mmCIF file of C-alpha atoms and ligand atoms in Angstrom:
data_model
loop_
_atom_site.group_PDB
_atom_site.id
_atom_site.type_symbol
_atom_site.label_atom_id
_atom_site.label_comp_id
_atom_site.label_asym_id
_atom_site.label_seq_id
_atom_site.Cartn_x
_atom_site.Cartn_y
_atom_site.Cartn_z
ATOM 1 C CA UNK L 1 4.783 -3.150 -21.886
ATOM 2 C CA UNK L 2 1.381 -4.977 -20.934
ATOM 3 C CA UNK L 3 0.283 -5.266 -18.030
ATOM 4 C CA UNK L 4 0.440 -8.934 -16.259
ATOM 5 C CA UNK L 5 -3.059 -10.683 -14.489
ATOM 6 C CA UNK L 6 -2.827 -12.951 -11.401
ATOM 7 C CA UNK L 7 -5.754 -14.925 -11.570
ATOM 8 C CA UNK L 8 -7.443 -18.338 -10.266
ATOM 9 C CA UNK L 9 -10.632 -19.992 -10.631
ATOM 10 C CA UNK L 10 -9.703 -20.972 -6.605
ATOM 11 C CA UNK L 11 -10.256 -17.230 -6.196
ATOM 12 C CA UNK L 12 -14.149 -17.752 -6.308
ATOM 13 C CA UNK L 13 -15.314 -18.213 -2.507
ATOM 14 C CA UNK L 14 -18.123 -21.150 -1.501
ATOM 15 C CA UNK L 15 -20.746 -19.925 0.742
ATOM 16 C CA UNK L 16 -23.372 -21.627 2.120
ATOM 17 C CA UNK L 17 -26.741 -21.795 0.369
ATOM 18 C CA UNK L 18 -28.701 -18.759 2.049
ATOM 19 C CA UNK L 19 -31.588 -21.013 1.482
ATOM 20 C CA UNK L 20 -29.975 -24.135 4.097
ATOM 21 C CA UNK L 21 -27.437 -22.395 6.423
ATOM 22 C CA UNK L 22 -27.544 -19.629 8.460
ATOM 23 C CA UNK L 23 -28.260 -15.786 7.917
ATOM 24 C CA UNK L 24 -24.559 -14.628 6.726
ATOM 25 C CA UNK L 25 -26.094 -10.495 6.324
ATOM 26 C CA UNK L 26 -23.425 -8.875 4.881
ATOM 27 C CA UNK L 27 -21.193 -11.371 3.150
ATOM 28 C CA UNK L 28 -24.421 -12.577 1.250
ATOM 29 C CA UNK L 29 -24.173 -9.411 -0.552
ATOM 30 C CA UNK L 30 -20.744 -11.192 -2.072
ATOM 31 C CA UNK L 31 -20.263 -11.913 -5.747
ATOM 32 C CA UNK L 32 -18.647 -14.460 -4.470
ATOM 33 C CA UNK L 33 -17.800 -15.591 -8.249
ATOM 34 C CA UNK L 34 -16.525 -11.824 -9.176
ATOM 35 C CA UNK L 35 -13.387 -12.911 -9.869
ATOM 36 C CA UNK L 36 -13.878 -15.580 -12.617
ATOM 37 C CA UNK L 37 -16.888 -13.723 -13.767
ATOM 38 C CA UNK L 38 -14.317 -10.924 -14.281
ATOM 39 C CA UNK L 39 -11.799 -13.197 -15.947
ATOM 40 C CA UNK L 40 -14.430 -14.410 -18.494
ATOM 41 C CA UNK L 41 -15.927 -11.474 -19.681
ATOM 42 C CA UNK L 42 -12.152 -9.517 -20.250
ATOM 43 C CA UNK L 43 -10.937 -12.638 -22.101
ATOM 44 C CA UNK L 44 -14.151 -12.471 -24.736
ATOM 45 C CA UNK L 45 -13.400 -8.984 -25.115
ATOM 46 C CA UNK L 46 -10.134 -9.542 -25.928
ATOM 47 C CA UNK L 47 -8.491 -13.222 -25.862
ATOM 48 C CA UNK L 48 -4.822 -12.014 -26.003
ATOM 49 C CA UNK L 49 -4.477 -11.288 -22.392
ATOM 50 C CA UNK L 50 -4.495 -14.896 -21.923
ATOM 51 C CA UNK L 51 -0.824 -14.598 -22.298
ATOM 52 C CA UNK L 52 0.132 -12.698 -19.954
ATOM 53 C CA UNK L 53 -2.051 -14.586 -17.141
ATOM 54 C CA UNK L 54 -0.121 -15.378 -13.798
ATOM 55 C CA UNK L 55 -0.680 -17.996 -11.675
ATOM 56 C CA UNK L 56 -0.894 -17.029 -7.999
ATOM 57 C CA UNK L 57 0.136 -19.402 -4.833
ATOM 58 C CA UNK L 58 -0.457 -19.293 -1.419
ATOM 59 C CA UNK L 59 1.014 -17.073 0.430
ATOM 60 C CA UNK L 60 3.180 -18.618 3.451
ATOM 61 C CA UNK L 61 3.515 -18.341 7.063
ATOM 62 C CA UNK L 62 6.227 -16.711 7.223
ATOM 63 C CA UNK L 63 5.283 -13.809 4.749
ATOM 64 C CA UNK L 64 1.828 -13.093 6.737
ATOM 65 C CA UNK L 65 4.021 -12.931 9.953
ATOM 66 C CA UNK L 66 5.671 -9.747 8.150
ATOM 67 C CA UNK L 67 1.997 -7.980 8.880
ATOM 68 C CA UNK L 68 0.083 -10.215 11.866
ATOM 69 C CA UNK L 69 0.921 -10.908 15.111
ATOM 70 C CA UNK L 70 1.736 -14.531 15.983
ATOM 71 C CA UNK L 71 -1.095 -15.124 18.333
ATOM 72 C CA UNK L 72 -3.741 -13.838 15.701
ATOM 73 C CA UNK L 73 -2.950 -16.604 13.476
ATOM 74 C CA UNK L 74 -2.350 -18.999 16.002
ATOM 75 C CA UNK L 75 -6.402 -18.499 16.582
ATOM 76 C CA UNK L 76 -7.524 -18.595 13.410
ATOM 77 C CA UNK L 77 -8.411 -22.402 13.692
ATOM 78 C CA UNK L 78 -11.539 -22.322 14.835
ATOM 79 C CA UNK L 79 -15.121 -21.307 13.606
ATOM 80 C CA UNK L 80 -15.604 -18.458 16.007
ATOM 81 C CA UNK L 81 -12.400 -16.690 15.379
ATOM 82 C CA UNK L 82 -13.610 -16.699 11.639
ATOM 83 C CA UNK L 83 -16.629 -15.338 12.451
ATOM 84 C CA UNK L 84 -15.546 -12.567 14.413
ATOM 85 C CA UNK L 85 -13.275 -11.293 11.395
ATOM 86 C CA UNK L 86 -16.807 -11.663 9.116
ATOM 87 C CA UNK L 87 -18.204 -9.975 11.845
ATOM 88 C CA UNK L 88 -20.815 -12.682 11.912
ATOM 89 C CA UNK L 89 -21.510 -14.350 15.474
ATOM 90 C CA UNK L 90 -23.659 -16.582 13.574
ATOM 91 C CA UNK L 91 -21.230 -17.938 11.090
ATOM 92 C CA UNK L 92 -19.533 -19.375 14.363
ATOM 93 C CA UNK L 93 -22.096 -22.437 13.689
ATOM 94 C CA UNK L 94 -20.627 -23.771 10.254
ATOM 95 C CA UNK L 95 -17.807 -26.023 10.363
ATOM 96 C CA UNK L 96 -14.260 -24.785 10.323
ATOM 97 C CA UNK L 97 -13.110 -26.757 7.436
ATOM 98 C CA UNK L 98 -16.149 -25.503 5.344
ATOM 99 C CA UNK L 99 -15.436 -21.885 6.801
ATOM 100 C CA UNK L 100 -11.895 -22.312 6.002
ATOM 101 C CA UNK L 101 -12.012 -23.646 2.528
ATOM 102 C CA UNK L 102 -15.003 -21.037 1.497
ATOM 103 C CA UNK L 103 -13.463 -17.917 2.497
ATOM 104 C CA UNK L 104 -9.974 -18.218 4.198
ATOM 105 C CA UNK L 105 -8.007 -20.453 1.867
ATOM 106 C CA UNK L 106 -9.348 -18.044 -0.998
ATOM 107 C CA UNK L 107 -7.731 -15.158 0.732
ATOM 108 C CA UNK L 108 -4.865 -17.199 1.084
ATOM 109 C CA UNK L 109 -4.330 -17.388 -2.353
ATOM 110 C CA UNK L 110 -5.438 -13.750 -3.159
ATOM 111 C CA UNK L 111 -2.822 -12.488 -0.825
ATOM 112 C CA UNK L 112 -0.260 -14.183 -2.458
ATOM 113 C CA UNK L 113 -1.653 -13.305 -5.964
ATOM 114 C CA UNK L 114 -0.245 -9.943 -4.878
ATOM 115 C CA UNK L 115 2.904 -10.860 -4.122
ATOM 116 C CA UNK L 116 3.120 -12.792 -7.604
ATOM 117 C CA UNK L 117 1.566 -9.207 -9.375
ATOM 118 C CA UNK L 118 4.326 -7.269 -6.976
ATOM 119 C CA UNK L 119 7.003 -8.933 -8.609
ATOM 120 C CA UNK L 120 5.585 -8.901 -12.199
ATOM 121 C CA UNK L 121 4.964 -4.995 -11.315
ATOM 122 C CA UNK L 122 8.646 -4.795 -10.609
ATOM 123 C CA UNK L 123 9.434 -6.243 -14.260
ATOM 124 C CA UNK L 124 7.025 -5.127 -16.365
ATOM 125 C CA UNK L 125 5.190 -2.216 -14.948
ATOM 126 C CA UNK L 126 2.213 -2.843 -13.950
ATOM 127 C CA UNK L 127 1.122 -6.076 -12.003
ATOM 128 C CA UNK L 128 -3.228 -6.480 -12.314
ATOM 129 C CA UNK L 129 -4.236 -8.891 -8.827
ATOM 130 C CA UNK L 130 -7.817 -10.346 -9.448
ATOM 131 C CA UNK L 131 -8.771 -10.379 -5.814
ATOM 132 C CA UNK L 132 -6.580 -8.972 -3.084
ATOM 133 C CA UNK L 133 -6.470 -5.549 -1.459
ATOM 134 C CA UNK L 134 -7.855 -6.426 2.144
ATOM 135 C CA UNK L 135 -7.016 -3.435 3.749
ATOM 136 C CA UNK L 136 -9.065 -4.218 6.541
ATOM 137 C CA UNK L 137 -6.754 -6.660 8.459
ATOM 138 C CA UNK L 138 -4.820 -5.405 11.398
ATOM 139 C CA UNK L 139 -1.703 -6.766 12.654
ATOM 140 C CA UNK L 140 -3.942 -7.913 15.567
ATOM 141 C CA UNK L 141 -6.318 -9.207 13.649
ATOM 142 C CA UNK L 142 -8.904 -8.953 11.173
ATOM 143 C CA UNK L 143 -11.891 -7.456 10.245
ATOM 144 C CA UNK L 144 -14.696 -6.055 7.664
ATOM 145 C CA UNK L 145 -14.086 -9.629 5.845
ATOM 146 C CA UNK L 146 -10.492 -9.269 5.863
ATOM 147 C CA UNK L 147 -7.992 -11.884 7.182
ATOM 148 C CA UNK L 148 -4.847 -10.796 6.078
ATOM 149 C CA UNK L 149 -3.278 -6.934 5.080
ATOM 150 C CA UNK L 150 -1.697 -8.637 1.629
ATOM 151 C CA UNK L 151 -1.269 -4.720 1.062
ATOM 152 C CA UNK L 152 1.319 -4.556 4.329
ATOM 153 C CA UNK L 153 3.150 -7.598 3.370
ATOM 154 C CA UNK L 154 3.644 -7.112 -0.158
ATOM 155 C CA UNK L 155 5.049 -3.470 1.025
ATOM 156 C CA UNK L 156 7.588 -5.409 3.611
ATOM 157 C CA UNK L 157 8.645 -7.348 0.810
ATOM 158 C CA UNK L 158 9.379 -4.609 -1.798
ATOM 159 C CA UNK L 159 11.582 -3.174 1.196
ATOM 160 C CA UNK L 160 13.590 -5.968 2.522
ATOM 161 C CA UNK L 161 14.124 -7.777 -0.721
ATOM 162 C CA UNK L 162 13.793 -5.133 -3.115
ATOM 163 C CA UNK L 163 15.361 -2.681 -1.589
ATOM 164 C CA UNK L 164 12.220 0.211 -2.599
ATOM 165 C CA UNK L 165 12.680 3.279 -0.029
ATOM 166 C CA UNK L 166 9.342 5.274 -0.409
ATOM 167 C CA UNK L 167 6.257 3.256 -0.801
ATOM 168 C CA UNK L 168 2.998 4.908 -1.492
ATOM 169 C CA UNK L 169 -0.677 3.369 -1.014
ATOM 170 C CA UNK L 170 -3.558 4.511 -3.549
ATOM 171 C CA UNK L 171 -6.911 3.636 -1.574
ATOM 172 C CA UNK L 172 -9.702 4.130 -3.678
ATOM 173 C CA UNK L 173 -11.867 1.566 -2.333
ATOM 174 C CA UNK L 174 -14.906 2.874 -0.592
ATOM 175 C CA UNK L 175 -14.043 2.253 2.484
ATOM 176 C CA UNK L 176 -11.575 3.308 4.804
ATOM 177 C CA UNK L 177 -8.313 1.290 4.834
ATOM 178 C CA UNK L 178 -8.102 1.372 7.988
ATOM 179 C CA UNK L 179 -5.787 -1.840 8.651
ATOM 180 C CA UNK L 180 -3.204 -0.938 6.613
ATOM 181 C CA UNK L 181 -3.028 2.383 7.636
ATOM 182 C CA UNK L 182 -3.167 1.023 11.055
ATOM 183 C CA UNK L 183 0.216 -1.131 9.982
ATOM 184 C CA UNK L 184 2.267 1.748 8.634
ATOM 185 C CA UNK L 185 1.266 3.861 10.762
ATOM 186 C CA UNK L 186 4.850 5.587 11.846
ATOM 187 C CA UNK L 187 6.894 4.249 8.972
ATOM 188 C CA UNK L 188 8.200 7.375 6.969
ATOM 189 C CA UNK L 189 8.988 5.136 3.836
ATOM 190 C CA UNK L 190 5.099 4.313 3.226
ATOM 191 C CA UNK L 191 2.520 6.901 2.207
ATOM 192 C CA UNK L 192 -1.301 5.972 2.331
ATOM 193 C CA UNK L 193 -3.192 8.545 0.110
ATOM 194 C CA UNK L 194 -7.379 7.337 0.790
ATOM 195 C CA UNK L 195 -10.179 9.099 -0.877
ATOM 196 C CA UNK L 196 -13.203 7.134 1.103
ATOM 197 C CA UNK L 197 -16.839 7.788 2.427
ATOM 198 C CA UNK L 198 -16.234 8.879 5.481
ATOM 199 C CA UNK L 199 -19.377 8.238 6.464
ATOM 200 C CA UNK L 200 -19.673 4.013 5.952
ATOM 201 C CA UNK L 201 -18.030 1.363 8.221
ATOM 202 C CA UNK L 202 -15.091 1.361 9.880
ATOM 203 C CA UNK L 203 -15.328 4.922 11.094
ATOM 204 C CA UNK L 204 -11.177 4.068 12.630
ATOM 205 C CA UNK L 205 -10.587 8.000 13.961
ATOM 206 C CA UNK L 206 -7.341 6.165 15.064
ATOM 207 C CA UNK L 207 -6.372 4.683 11.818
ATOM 208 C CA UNK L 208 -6.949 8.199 10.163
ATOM 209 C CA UNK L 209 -3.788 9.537 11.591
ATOM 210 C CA UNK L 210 -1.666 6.432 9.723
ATOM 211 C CA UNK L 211 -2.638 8.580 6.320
ATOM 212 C CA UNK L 212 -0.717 11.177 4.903
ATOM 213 C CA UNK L 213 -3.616 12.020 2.572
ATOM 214 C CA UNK L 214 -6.615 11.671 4.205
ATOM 215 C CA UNK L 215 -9.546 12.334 2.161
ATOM 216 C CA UNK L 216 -13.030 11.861 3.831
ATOM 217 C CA UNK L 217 -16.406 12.059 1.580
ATOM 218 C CA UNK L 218 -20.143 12.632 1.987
ATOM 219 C CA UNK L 219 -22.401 10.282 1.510
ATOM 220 C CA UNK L 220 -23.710 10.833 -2.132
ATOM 221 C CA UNK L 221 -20.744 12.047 -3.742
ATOM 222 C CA UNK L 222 -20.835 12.033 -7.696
ATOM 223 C CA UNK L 223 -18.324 11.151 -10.389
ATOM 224 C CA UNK L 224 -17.735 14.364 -11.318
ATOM 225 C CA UNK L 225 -16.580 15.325 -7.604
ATOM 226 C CA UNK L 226 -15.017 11.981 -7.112
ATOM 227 C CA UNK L 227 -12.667 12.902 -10.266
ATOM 228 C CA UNK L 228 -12.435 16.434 -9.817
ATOM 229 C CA UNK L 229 -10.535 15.305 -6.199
ATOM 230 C CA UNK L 230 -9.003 12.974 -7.452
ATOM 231 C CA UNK L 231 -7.355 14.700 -10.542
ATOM 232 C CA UNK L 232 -6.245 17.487 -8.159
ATOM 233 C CA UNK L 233 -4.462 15.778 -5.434
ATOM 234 C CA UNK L 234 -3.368 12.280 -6.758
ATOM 235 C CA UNK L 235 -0.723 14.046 -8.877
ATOM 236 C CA UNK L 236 0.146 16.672 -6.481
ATOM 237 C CA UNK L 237 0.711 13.370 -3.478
ATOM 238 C CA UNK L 238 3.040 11.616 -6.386
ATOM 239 C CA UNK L 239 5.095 14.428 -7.486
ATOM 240 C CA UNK L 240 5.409 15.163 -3.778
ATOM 241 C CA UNK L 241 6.418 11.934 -2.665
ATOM 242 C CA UNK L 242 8.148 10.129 -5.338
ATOM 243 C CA UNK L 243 6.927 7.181 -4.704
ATOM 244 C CA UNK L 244 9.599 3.947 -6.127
ATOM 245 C CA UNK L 245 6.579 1.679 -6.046
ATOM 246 C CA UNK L 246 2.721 2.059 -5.714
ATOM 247 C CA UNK L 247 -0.240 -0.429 -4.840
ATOM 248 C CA UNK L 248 -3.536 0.674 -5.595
ATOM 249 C CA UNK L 249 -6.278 -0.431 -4.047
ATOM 250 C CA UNK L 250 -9.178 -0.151 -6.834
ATOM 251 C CA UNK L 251 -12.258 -1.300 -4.971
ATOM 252 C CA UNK L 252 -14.946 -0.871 -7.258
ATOM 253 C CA UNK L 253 -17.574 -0.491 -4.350
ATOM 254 C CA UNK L 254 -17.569 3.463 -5.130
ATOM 255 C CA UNK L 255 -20.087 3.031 -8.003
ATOM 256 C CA UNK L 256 -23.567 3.964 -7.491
ATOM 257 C CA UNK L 257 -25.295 0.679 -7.593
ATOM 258 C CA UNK L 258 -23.117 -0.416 -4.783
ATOM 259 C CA UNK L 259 -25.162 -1.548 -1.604
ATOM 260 C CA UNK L 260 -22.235 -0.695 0.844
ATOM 261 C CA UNK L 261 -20.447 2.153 -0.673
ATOM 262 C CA UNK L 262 -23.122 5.020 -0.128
ATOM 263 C CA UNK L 263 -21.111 7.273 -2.710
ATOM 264 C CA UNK L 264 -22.737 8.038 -6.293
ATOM 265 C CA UNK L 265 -20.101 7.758 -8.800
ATOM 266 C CA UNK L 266 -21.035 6.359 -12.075
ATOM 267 C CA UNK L 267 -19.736 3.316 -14.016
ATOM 268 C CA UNK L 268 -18.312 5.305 -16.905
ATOM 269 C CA UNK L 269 -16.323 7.487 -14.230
ATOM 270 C CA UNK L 270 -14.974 4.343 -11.921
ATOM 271 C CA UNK L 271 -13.223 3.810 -15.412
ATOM 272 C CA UNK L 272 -12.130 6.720 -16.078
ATOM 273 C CA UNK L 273 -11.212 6.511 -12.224
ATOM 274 C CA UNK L 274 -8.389 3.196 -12.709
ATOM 275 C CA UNK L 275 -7.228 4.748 -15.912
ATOM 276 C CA UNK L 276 -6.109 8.113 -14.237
ATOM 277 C CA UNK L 277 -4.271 6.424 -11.572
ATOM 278 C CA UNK L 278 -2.411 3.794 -13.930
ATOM 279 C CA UNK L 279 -1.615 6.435 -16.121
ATOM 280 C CA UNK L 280 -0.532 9.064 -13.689
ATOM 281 C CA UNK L 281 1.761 5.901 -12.126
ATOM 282 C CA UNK L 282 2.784 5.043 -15.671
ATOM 283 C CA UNK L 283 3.903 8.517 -16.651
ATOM 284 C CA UNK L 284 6.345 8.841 -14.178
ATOM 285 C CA UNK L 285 7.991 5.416 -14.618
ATOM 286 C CA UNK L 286 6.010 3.954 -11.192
ATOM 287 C CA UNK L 287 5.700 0.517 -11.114
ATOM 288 C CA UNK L 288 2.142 -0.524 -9.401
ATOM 289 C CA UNK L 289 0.296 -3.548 -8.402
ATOM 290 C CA UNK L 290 -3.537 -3.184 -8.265
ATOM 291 C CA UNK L 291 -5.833 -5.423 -6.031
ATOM 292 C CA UNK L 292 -9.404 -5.664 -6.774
ATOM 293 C CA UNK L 293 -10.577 -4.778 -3.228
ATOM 294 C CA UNK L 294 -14.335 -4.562 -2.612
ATOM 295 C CA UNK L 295 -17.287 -4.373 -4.858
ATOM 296 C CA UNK L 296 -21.253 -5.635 -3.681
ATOM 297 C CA UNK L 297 -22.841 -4.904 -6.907
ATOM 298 C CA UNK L 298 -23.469 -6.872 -10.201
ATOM 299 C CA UNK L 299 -21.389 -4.315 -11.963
ATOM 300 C CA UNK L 300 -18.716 -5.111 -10.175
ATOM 301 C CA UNK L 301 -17.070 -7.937 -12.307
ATOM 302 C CA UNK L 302 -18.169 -6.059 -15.239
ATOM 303 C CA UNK L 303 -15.746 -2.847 -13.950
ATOM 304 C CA UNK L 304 -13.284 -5.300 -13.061
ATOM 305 C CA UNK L 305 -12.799 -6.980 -16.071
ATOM 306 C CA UNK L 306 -12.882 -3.451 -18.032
ATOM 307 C CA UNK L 307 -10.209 -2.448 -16.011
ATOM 308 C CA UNK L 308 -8.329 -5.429 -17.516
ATOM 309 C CA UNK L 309 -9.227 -4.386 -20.713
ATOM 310 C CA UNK L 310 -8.990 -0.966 -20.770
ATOM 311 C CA UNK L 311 -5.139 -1.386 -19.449
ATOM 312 C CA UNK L 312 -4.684 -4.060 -22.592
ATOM 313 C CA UNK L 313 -5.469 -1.720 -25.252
ATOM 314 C CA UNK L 314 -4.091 1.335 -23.432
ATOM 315 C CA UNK L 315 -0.226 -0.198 -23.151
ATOM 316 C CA UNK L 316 -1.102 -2.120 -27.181
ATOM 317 C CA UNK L 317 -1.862 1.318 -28.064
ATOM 318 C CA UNK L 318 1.909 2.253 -26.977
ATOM 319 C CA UNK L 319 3.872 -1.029 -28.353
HETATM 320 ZN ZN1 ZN U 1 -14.987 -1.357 0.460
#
C-alpha cells in the first residue's frame, strides 16, 4: 500500500524579520517554510500523492499531558518561558501572541500531525509526518527548539489504545534525542536505537542511558560510514526486538551542507539512508510513522520531499 502524508501549509513557522526584531542566532538558521517547500516540490514530481494527503489537527491537552508535566505547560504562557525552550534570552522581548502563533501553535499542529500519521501507519503501513519528531522535549520541559516529545505521546497512545507491546524508536536525526530517551527511560516496552554526532548539542550523558542502542559519531563522519553502521545494526536491533510499531525520526540535518549537524554524509546517501529504514520496517510487516525532525540547510526540503517521493514509487512499484 502507499504510504499516507500529514501535511499543512499552518506547518510553516513566522519569524520575525532578522532585519526589524531581535538577533534569534540559531532559529534564524530555520527554513522556516521547509515544510510547504517540501510539499511543493514532491507534488510536481509526482501529483498523485495528492490523494493520499492527511490533514493534521492540533493536538490536545490532554494527549501532551501523556508526555509533560502539568506545571511545564501551565508556564508556557509567557514570552520568557518560550524563550528559554529556543534557548534564546532575547526572544523573551517579542510578544507572546506573536511567539506563540510563529513557533508554538505550529508545533501544536505538527505534534498532532503524528498522531494523525500514527494511526494511518496502523492502517496502511507507513504514516509520512511533514514536521514533527521533537525529540528534544522533556517531560519537564523543553528544549533545543522543542516544546513537546510528539514522539512520547504518540508511543503512549499506540499502548493504551492500541494495545502495541514493544515499541521501538529509529533516531537518525543528528542530534541526540535526548528528551525522548529521557521519557522512556525505564519502560521495557520502548526501544530507542540513535545513531547521532556525539559531538554537537545536547551532550545529555544522562539521557544516553534511556537508549538501548546508543550509537555516538565523530564529527566528520561520511555516508559511506554512516550506512555501513547503519546497515549493520538497524537490522540486527529489529530482528532482536521485534518491534509491533516503529517511529523514525528522519532528521535530515546529517547531510553535509548542514550548519548544525557537523557529520559529512552526502545527499545521495541521506536517501539511500530513509529508504533502508522504510524498507527494513516494511519487510518485516512493521508499521512506522516518520517525522521530519531537523534539517538547517537548503537541501533540506529538497531531501524531504524526495523522501516522499522515493516512498511513492517504491510501494507503486509493488501494487
Ligand atoms: Zn537535529
Amino acid at each position: 500500500m502507499h504510504p499516507a502524508f500529514v501535511y499543512s501549509p499552518s506547518y510553516d513557522f513566522i519569524l520575525p524579520d532578522p532585519g526589524t526584531g531581535p538577533d534569534l542566532g540559531n532559529l534564524q538558521l530555520f527554513d522556516t517554510c521547509r515544510a510547504s517547500r517540501a510539499w511543493k516540490l514532491a507534488r510536481e514530481q509526482c501529483p498523485e500523492i495528492e490523494a493520499n494527503l492527511l490533514a493534521p489537527r492540533p493536538i490536545t491537552d490532554a494527549e501532551l499531558r501523556l508526555a509533560h508535566s502539568e506545571s511545564y505547560l501551565e508556564n508556557l504562557t509567557d514570552s520568557e518561558a518560550i524563550a528559554e525552550v529556543l534557548g534564546l534570552p532575547q526572544a523573551a522581548a517579542l510578544p507572546f501572541e506573536h511567539l506563540d502563533a510563529a513557533i508554538v501553535q505550529p508545533q501544536r499542529l505538527a505534534a498532532g500531525g503524528t498522531l494523525v500519521a500514527l494511526r494511518a501507519a496502523l492502517q496502511c503501513g507507513v504514516g509520512i509526518n511533514l514536521s514533527g519528531g521533537y525529540h528534544h522535549a522533556k517531560r519537564e520541559g523543553g528544549e533545543g527548539f522543542c516544546f513537546f516529545s510528539d514522539i512520547s505521546i504518540a508511543i503512549a497512545i499506540a499502548r493504551s489504545e492500541h494495545g502495541l507491546q514493544r515499541i521501538a524508536v529509529v533516531d537518525l536525526d543528528a542530534h541526540q534525542g535526548n528528551g525522548v530517551s529521557s521519557i522512556v527511560t525505564g519502560n521495557e516496552s520502548v526501544g530507542v536505537f540513535d545513531i547521532y554526532n556525539g559531538e554537537i548539542y545536547p551532550g545529555d550523558e544522562q539521557a544516553r542511558k534511556g537508549l538501548r542502542w546508543n550509537h555516538p559519531l565523530r564529527s566528520g563522519c561520511t555516508g559511506a560510514d554512516y550506512l555501513e553502521l547503519l546497515e549493520r545494526e538497524l537490522p540486527r536491533a529489529l530482528d532482536e526486538f521485534a518491534p509491533q510499531l516503529v517511529l523514525y525520526n528522519a532528521g535530515t540535518d546529517i547531510v553535509a551542507e548542514d550548519p548544525l549537524g557537523q557529520l559529512k554524509v552526502d545527499e545521495e546517501c541521506v536517501r539511500r539512508r530513509d529508504a533502508f529504514v522504510l524498507s527494513q520496517t516494511r519487510e518485516r510487516g512493521i508499521p512506522t510513522v516518520t517525522t521530519a525532525s531537523g534539517g538547517y540547510s537548503d537541501l533540506s526540503y529538497q531531501l524531504l520531499s524526495a523522501l516522499v517521493v522515493d516512498q511513492w514509487l517504491q510501494t507503486s512499484n509493488r501494487t
